[in-house]
Short mmCIF file of C-alpha atoms in Angstrom, two decimals:
data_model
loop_
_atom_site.label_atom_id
_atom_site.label_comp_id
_atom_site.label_asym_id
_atom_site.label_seq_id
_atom_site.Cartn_x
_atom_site.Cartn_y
_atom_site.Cartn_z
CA UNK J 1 16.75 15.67 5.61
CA UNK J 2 15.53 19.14 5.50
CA UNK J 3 11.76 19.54 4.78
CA UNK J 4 10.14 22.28 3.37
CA UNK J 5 6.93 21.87 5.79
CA UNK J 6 7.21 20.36 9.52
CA UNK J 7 3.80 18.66 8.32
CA UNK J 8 5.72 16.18 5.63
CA UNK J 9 7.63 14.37 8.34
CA UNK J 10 4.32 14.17 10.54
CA UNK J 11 2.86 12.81 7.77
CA UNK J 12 5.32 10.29 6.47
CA UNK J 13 5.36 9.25 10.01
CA UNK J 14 2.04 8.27 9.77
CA UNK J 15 2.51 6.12 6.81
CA UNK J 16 5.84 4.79 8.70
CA UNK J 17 3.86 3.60 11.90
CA UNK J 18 1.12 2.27 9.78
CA UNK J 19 3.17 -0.04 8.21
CA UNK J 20 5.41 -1.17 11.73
CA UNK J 21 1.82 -1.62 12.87
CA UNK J 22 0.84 -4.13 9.68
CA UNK J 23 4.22 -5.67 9.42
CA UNK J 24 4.50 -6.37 12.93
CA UNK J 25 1.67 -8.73 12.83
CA UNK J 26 2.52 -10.26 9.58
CA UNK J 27 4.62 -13.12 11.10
CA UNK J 28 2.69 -14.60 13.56
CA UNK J 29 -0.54 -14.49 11.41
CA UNK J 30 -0.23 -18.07 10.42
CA UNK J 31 0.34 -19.29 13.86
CA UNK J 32 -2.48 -16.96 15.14
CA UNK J 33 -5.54 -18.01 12.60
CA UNK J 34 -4.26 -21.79 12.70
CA UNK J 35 -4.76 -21.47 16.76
CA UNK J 36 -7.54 -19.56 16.54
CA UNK J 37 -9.09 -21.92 14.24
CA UNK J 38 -7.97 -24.91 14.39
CA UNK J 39 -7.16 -25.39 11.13
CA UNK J 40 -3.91 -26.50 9.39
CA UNK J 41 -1.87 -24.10 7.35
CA UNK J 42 -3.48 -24.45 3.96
CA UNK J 43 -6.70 -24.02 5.18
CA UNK J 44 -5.18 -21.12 7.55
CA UNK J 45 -4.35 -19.47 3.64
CA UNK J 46 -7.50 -19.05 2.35
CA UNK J 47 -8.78 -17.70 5.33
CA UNK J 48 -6.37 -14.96 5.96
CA UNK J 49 -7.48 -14.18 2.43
CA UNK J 50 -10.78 -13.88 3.39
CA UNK J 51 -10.04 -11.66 6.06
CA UNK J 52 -7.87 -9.18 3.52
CA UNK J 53 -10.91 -8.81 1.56
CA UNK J 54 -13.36 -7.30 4.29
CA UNK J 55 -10.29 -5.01 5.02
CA UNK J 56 -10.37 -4.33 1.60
CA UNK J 57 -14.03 -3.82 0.90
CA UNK J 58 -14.47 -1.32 4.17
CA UNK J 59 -11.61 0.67 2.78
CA UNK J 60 -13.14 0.64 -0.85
CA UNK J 61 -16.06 2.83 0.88
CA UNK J 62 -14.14 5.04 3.11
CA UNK J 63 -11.23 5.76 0.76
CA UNK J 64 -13.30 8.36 -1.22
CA UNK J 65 -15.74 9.77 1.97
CA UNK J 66 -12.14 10.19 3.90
CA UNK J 67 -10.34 11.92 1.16
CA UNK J 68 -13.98 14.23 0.25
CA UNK J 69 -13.62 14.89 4.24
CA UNK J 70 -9.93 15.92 4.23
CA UNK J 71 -10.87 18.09 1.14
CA UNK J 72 -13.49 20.23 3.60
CA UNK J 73 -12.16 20.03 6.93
CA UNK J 74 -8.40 19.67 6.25
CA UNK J 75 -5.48 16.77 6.83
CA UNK J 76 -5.13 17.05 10.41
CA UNK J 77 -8.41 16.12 11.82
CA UNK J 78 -8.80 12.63 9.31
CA UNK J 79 -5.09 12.10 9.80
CA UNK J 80 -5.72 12.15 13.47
CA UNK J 81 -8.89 9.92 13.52
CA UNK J 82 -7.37 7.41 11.19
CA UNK J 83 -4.28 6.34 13.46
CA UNK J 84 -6.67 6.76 16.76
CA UNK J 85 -8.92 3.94 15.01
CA UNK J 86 -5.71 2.19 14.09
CA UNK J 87 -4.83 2.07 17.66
CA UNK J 88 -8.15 1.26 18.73
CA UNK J 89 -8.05 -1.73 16.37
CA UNK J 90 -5.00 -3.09 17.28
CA UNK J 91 -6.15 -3.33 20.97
CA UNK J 92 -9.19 -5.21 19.89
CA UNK J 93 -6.70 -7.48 17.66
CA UNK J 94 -4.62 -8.62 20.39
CA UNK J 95 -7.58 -9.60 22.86
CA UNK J 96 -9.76 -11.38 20.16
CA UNK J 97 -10.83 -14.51 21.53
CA UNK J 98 -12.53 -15.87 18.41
CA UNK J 99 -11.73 -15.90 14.01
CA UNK J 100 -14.64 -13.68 14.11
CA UNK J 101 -13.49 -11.05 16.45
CA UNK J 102 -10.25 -10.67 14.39
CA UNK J 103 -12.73 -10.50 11.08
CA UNK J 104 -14.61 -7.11 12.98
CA UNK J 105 -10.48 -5.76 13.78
CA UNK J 106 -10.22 -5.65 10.39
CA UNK J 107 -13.01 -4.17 8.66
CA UNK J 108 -12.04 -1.75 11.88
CA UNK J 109 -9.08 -1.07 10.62
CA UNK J 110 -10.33 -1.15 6.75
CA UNK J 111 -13.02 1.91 7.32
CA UNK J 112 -10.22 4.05 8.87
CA UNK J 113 -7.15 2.54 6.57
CA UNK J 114 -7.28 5.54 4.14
CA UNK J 115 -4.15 6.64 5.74
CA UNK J 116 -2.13 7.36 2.75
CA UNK J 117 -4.93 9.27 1.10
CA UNK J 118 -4.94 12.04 3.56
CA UNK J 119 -1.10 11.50 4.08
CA UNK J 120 -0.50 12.07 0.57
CA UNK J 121 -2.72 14.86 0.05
CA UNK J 122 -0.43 16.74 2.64
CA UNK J 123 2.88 16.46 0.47
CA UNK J 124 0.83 17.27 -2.45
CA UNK J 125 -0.53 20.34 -0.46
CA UNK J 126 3.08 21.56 0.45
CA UNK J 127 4.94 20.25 -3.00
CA UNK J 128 5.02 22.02 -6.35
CA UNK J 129 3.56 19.54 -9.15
CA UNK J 130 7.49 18.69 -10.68
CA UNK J 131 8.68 17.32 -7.07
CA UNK J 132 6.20 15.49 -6.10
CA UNK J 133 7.08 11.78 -7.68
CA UNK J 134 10.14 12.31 -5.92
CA UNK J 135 8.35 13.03 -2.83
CA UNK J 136 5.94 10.38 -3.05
CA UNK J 137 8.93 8.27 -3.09
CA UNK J 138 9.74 9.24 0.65
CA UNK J 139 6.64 8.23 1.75
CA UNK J 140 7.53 4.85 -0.32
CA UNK J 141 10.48 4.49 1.72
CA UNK J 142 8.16 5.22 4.98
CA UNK J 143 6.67 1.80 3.92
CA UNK J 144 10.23 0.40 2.95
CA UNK J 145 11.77 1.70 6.36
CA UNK J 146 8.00 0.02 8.40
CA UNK J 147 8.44 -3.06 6.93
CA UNK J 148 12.66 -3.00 8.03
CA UNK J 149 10.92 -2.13 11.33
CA UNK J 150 8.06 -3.94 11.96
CA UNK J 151 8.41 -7.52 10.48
CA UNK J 152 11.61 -7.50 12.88
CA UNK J 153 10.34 -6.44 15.75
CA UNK J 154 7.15 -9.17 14.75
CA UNK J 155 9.15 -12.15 14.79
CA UNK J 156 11.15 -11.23 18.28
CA UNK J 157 8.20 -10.86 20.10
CA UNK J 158 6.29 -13.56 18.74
CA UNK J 159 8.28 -15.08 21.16
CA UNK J 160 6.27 -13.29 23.69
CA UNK J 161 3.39 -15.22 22.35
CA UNK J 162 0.85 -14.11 19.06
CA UNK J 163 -0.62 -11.39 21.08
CA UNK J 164 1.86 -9.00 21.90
CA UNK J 165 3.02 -7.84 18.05
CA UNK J 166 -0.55 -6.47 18.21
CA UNK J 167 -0.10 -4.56 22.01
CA UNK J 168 3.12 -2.94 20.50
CA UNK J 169 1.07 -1.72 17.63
CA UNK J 170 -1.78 -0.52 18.97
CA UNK J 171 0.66 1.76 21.20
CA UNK J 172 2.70 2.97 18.22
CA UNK J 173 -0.70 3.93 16.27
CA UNK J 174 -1.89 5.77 19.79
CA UNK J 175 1.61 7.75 19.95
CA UNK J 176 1.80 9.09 16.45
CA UNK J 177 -2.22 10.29 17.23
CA UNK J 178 -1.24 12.28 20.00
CA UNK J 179 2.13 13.74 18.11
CA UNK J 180 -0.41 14.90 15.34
CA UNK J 181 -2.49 16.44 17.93
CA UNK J 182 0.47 18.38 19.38
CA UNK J 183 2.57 19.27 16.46
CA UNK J 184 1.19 18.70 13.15
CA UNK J 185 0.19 21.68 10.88
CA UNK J 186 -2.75 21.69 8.88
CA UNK J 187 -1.57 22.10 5.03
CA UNK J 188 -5.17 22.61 2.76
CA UNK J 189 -5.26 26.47 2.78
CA UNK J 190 -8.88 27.46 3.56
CA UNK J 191 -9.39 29.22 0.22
CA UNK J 192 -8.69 25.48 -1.26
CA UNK J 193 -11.35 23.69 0.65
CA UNK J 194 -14.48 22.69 -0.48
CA UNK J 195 -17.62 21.89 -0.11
CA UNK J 196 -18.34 18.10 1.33
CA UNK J 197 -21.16 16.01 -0.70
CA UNK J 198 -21.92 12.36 -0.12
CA UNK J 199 -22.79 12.29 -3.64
CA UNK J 200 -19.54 12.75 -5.15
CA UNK J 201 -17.24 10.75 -2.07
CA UNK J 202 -17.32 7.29 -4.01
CA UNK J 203 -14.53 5.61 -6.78
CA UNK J 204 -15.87 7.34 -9.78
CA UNK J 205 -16.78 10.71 -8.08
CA UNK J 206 -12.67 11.08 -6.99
CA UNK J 207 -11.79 10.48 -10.48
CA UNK J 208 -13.93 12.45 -12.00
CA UNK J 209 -11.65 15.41 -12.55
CA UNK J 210 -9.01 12.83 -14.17
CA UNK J 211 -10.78 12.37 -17.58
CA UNK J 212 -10.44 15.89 -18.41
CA UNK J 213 -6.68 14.43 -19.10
CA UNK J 214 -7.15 11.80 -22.09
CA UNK J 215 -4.39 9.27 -20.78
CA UNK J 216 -5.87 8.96 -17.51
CA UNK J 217 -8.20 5.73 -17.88
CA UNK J 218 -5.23 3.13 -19.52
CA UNK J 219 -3.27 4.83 -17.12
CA UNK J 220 -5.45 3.90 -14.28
CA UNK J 221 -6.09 0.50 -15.68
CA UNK J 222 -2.52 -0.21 -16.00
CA UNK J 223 -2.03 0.90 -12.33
CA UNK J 224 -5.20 -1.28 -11.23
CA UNK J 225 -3.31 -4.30 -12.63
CA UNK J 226 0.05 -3.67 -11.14
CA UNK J 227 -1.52 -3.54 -7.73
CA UNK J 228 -3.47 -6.31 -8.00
CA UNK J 229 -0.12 -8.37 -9.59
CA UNK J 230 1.43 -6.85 -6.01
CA UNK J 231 -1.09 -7.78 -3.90
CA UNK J 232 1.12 -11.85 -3.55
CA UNK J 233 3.20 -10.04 -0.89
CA UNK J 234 0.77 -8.94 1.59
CA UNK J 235 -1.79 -11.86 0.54
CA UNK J 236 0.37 -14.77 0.39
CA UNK J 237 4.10 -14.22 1.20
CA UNK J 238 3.63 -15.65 4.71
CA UNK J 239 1.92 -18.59 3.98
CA UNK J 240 4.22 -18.82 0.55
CA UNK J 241 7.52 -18.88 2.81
CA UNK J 242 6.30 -21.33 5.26
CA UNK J 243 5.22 -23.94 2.26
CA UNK J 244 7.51 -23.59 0.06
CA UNK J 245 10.86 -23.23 2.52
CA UNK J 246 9.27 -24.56 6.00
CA UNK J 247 10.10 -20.89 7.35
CA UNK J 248 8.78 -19.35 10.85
CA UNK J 249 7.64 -16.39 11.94
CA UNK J 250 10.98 -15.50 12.82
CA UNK J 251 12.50 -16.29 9.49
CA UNK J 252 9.24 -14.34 8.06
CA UNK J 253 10.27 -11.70 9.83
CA UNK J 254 13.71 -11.04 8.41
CA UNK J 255 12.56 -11.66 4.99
CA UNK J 256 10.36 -9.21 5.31
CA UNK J 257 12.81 -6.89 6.92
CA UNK J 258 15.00 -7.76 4.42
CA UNK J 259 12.37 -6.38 1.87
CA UNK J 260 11.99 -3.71 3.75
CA UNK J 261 15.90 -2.54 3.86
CA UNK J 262 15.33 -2.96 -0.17
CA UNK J 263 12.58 -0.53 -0.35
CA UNK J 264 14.04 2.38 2.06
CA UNK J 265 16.99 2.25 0.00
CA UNK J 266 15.32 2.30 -3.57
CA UNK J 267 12.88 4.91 -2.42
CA UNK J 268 14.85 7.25 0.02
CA UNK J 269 18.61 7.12 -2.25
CA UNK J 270 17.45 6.68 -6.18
CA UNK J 271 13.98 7.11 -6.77
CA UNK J 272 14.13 11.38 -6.62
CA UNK J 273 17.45 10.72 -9.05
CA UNK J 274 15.87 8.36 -11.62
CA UNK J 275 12.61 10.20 -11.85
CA UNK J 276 14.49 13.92 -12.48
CA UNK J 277 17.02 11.96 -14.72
CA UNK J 278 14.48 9.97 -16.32
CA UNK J 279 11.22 11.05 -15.79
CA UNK J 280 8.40 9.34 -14.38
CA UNK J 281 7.71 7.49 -17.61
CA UNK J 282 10.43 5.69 -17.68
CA UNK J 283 10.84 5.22 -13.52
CA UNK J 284 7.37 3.37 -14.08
CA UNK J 285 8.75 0.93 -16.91
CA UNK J 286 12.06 0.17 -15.43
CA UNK J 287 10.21 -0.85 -11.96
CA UNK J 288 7.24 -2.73 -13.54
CA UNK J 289 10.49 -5.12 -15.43
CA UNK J 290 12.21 -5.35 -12.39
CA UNK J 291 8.95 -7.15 -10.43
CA UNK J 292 7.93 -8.75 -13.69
CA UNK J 293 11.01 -10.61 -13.74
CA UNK J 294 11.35 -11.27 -10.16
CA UNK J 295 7.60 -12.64 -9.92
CA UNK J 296 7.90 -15.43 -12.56
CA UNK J 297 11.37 -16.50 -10.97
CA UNK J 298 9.47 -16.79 -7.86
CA UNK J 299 7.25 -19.07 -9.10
CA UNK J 300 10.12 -21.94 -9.52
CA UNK J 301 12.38 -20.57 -6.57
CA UNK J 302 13.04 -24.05 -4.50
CA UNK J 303 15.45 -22.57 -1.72
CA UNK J 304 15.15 -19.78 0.64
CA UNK J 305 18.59 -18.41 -0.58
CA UNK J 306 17.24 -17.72 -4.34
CA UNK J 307 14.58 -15.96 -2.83
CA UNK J 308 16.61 -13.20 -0.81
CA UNK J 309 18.52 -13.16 -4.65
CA UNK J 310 15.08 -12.28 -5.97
CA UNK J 311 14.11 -9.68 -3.48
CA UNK J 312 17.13 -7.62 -4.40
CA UNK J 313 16.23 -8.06 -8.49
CA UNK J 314 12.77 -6.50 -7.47
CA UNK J 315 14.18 -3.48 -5.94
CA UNK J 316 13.20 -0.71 -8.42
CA UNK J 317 9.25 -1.90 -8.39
CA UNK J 318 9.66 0.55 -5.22
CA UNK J 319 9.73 3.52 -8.50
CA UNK J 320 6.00 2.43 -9.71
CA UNK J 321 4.29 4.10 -6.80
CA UNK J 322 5.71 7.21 -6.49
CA UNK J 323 5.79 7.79 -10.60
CA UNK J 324 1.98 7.10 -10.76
CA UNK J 325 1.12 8.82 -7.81
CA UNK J 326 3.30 11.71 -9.16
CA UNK J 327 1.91 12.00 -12.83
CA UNK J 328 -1.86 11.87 -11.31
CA UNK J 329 -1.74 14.42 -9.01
CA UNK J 330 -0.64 16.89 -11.72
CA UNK J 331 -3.92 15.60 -13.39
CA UNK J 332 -6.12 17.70 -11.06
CA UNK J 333 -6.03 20.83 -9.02
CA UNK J 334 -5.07 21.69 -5.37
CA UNK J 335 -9.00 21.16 -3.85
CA UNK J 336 -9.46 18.17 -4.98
CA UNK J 337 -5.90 16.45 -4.10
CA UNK J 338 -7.60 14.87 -1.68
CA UNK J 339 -10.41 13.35 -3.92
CA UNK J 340 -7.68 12.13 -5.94
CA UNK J 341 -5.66 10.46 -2.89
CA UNK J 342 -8.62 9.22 -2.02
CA UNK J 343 -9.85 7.61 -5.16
CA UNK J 344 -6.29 5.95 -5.28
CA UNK J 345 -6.70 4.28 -1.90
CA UNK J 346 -10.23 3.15 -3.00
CA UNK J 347 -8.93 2.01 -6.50
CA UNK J 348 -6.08 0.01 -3.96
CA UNK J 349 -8.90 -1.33 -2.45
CA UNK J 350 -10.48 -2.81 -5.35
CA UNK J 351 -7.26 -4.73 -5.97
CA UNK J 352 -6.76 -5.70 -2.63
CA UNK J 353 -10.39 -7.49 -2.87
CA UNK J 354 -10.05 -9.33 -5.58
CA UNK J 355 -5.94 -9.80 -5.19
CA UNK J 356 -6.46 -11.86 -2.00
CA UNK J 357 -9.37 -14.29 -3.35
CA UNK J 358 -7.34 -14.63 -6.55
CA UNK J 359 -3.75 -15.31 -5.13
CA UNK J 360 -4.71 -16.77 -1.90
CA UNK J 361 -6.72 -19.31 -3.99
CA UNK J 362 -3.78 -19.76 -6.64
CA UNK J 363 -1.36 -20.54 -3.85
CA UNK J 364 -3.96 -23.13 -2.13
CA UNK J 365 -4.84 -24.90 -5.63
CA UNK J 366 -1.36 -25.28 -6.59
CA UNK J 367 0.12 -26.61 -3.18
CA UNK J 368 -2.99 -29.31 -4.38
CA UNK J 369 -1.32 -30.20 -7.41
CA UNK J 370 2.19 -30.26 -6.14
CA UNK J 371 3.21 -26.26 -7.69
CA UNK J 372 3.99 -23.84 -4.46
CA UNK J 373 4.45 -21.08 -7.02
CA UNK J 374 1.13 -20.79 -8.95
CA UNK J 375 0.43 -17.54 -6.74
CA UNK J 376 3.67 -15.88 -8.12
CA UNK J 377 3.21 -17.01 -12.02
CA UNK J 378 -0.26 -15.19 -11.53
CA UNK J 379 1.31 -12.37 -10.12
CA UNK J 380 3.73 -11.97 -12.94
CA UNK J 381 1.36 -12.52 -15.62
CA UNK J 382 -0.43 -9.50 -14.09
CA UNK J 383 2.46 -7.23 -14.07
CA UNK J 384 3.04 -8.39 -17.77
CA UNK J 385 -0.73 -6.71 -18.75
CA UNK J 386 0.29 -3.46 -16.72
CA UNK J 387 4.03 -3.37 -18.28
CA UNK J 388 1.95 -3.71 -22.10
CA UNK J 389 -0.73 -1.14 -21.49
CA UNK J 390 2.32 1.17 -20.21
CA UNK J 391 4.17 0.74 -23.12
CA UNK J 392 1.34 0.70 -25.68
CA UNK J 393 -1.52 2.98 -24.37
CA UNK J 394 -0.01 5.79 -22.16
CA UNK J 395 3.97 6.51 -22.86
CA UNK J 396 2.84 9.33 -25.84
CA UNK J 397 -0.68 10.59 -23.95
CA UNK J 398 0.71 11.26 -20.64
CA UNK J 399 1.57 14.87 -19.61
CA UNK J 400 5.14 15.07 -18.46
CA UNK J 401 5.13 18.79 -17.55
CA UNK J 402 3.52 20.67 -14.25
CA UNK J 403 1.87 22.76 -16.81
CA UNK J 404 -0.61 20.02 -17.81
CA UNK J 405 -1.79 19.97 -14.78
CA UNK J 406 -6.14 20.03 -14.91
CA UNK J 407 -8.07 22.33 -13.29
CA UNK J 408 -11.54 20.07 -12.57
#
């Protein structure tokens, strides 16, 4: 694919290798906390839960300082110190001797996890406002293609023992540092920086130049739902699989490569085509029905078979990302793009607090009363509030035109 900037590929990179480096240690996490703690694998749940929330609530604070920082000094530099903390992390990951030392790799990895703020501040840099849902859709497929990757690669060497998914990470984060360092471009024009203030680098702060728009607080509601419905793959799936279908890590692992192969496709091949055939409106609806529908079936799925059947059915929720991210960025101008990404990952952050605790817990109460899928029905009923605020609050207040886009 031709690019119109050698800094997009750089930067979808990074997004790639982040998520090799977070699916890649997805499969042996039950094994690893169950060891670690000697627990059993219900217990093992709640506290890989627990440990998704300090990730969470460390990337809640740095979202907005991050994105305020690439804002002043530029992409490169936070790009740069992101995946060297990554790597950094990883390394302490795979030596951690203790539940407590892999609780301090991830709020690690949570202060420097605002990856795809900075990352999608660059295509927004180099992108004119009508392409850029479609562009945000290639850095979708980044995290389709890393999960393809990395869950694969996960459950072959957990074979190696639970350590070494996290060596192999911790050198992919390190490589893609050093390939910024060499060859990455910096895309915020000086004329477009700005001034940094602690003041303004919180949740609120980024979104302040949003509510000039009037559709931008259902819409961000709506959006706060939908990722915290989506939140029962990263918080649960694992733990979900090996209940409900007695899977291991290596079965994990192609499931979630399988998800993965899904999400490339969706993002890379028909997101760009639905959204310019479409719009982004409608991209958002059609992939909000398609995960609706796949997370109450879910909930009763008894064989692992039905559940591959459901991962293809929930193909097109890969179209919610990209439209959102697309419609908000026309909300605001080119300095504060990276507020704005920032704010996002923050807003992610919130979900991915409360997500965990709620889902984690769902799961672990309903294996109690003999129901596997209680965190799924949750999930769904989620996605149901986002598809009705959609549909009733934002479809006729939403610019659909470059033109709207808000000067703050």
């Amino acid at each position: 694919m031709k690019f119109e900037n050698r800094a997009i590929p750089i930067a979808l990179a990074a997004v790639l290798i982040d998520t090799i480096g977070f699916g890649i240690v997805m499969p042996i996490f039950p094994r690893l906390i169950t060891q670690l703690g000697h627990i059993d694998l219900e217990q093992a749940t709640r506290v890989a839960g627990y440990m998704l929330v300090v990730f969470s609530v460390m990337q809640f604070f740095a979202g907005p300082v991050l994105g305020n920082l690439s804002d002043r000094f530029g992409r490169r530099p936070i790009l740069m110190t992101s995946m060297l903390c990554f790597g950094i992390d990883y390394a302490l990951m795979a030596w951690a001797p203790t539940l407590g030392w892999l609780f301090l790799g991830r709020a690690i990895a949570g202060a420097a996890g605002a990856v795809y703020g900075p990352a999608g501040s660059v295509l927004a840099d180099v992108t004119p406002p009508e392409r850029r849902g479609a562009v945000f859709g290639l850095m979708g497929a980044g995290f389709g293609i890393g999960f393809i990757i990395g869950p694969a690669i996960g459950g072959l060497l957990a074979g190696l023992g639970p350590r070494a998914p996290f060596i192999a990470a911790a050198v992919l984060a390190l490589a893609n540092a050093a390939t910024m360092y060499f060859l990455m471009p910096e895309t915020l024009a000086p004329e477009n920086r700005r001034p940094f203030h602690l003041r303004d680098a919180h949740i609120i702060g980024a979104f302040r130049p949003l509510f000039h728009a009037g559709a931008a607080g259902p819409l961000l509601l709506a959006w706060f739902f939908w990722q915290l419905g989506h939140m029962v793959y990263p918080a649960t799936w694992s733990f979900w699989a090996a209940i409900r279908f007695g899977w291991d890590a290596r079965a994990i692992g192609w499931s979630l490569a399988f998800v993965g192969v899904i999400m490339a496709t969706v993002q890379a091949g028909l997101t760009g085509p639905f959204i310019k055939r479409f719009g982004e409106r409608k991209a958002i609806i059609a992939g909000m029905i398609s995960a609706m529908t796949a997370f109450y079936l879910f909930a009763f799925a008894t064989a692992g078979w039905q559940a591959y059947v459901l991962m293809a059915i929930s193909a097109f929720q890969g179209f919610v990302f990209p439209s959102f991210n697309g419609l908000l960025s026309r909300m605001v101008d080119a300095k504060h793009q990276g507020a704005l990404q920032g704010g996002i990952g923050s807003m992610g952050s919130v979900s991915s607090i409360l997500g965990p605790l709620l889902l984690t817990q769902a799961l672990a109460t309903g294996v109690d009363h003999g129901f596997a899928g209680a965190n799924f029905l949750l999930a769904a009923i989620l996605a149901t509030a986002a598809l009705g605020i959609v549909v009733w609050k934002v479809l006729d207040r939403v610019p659909s035109r470059p033109e709207a886009e808000v000067p703050a």
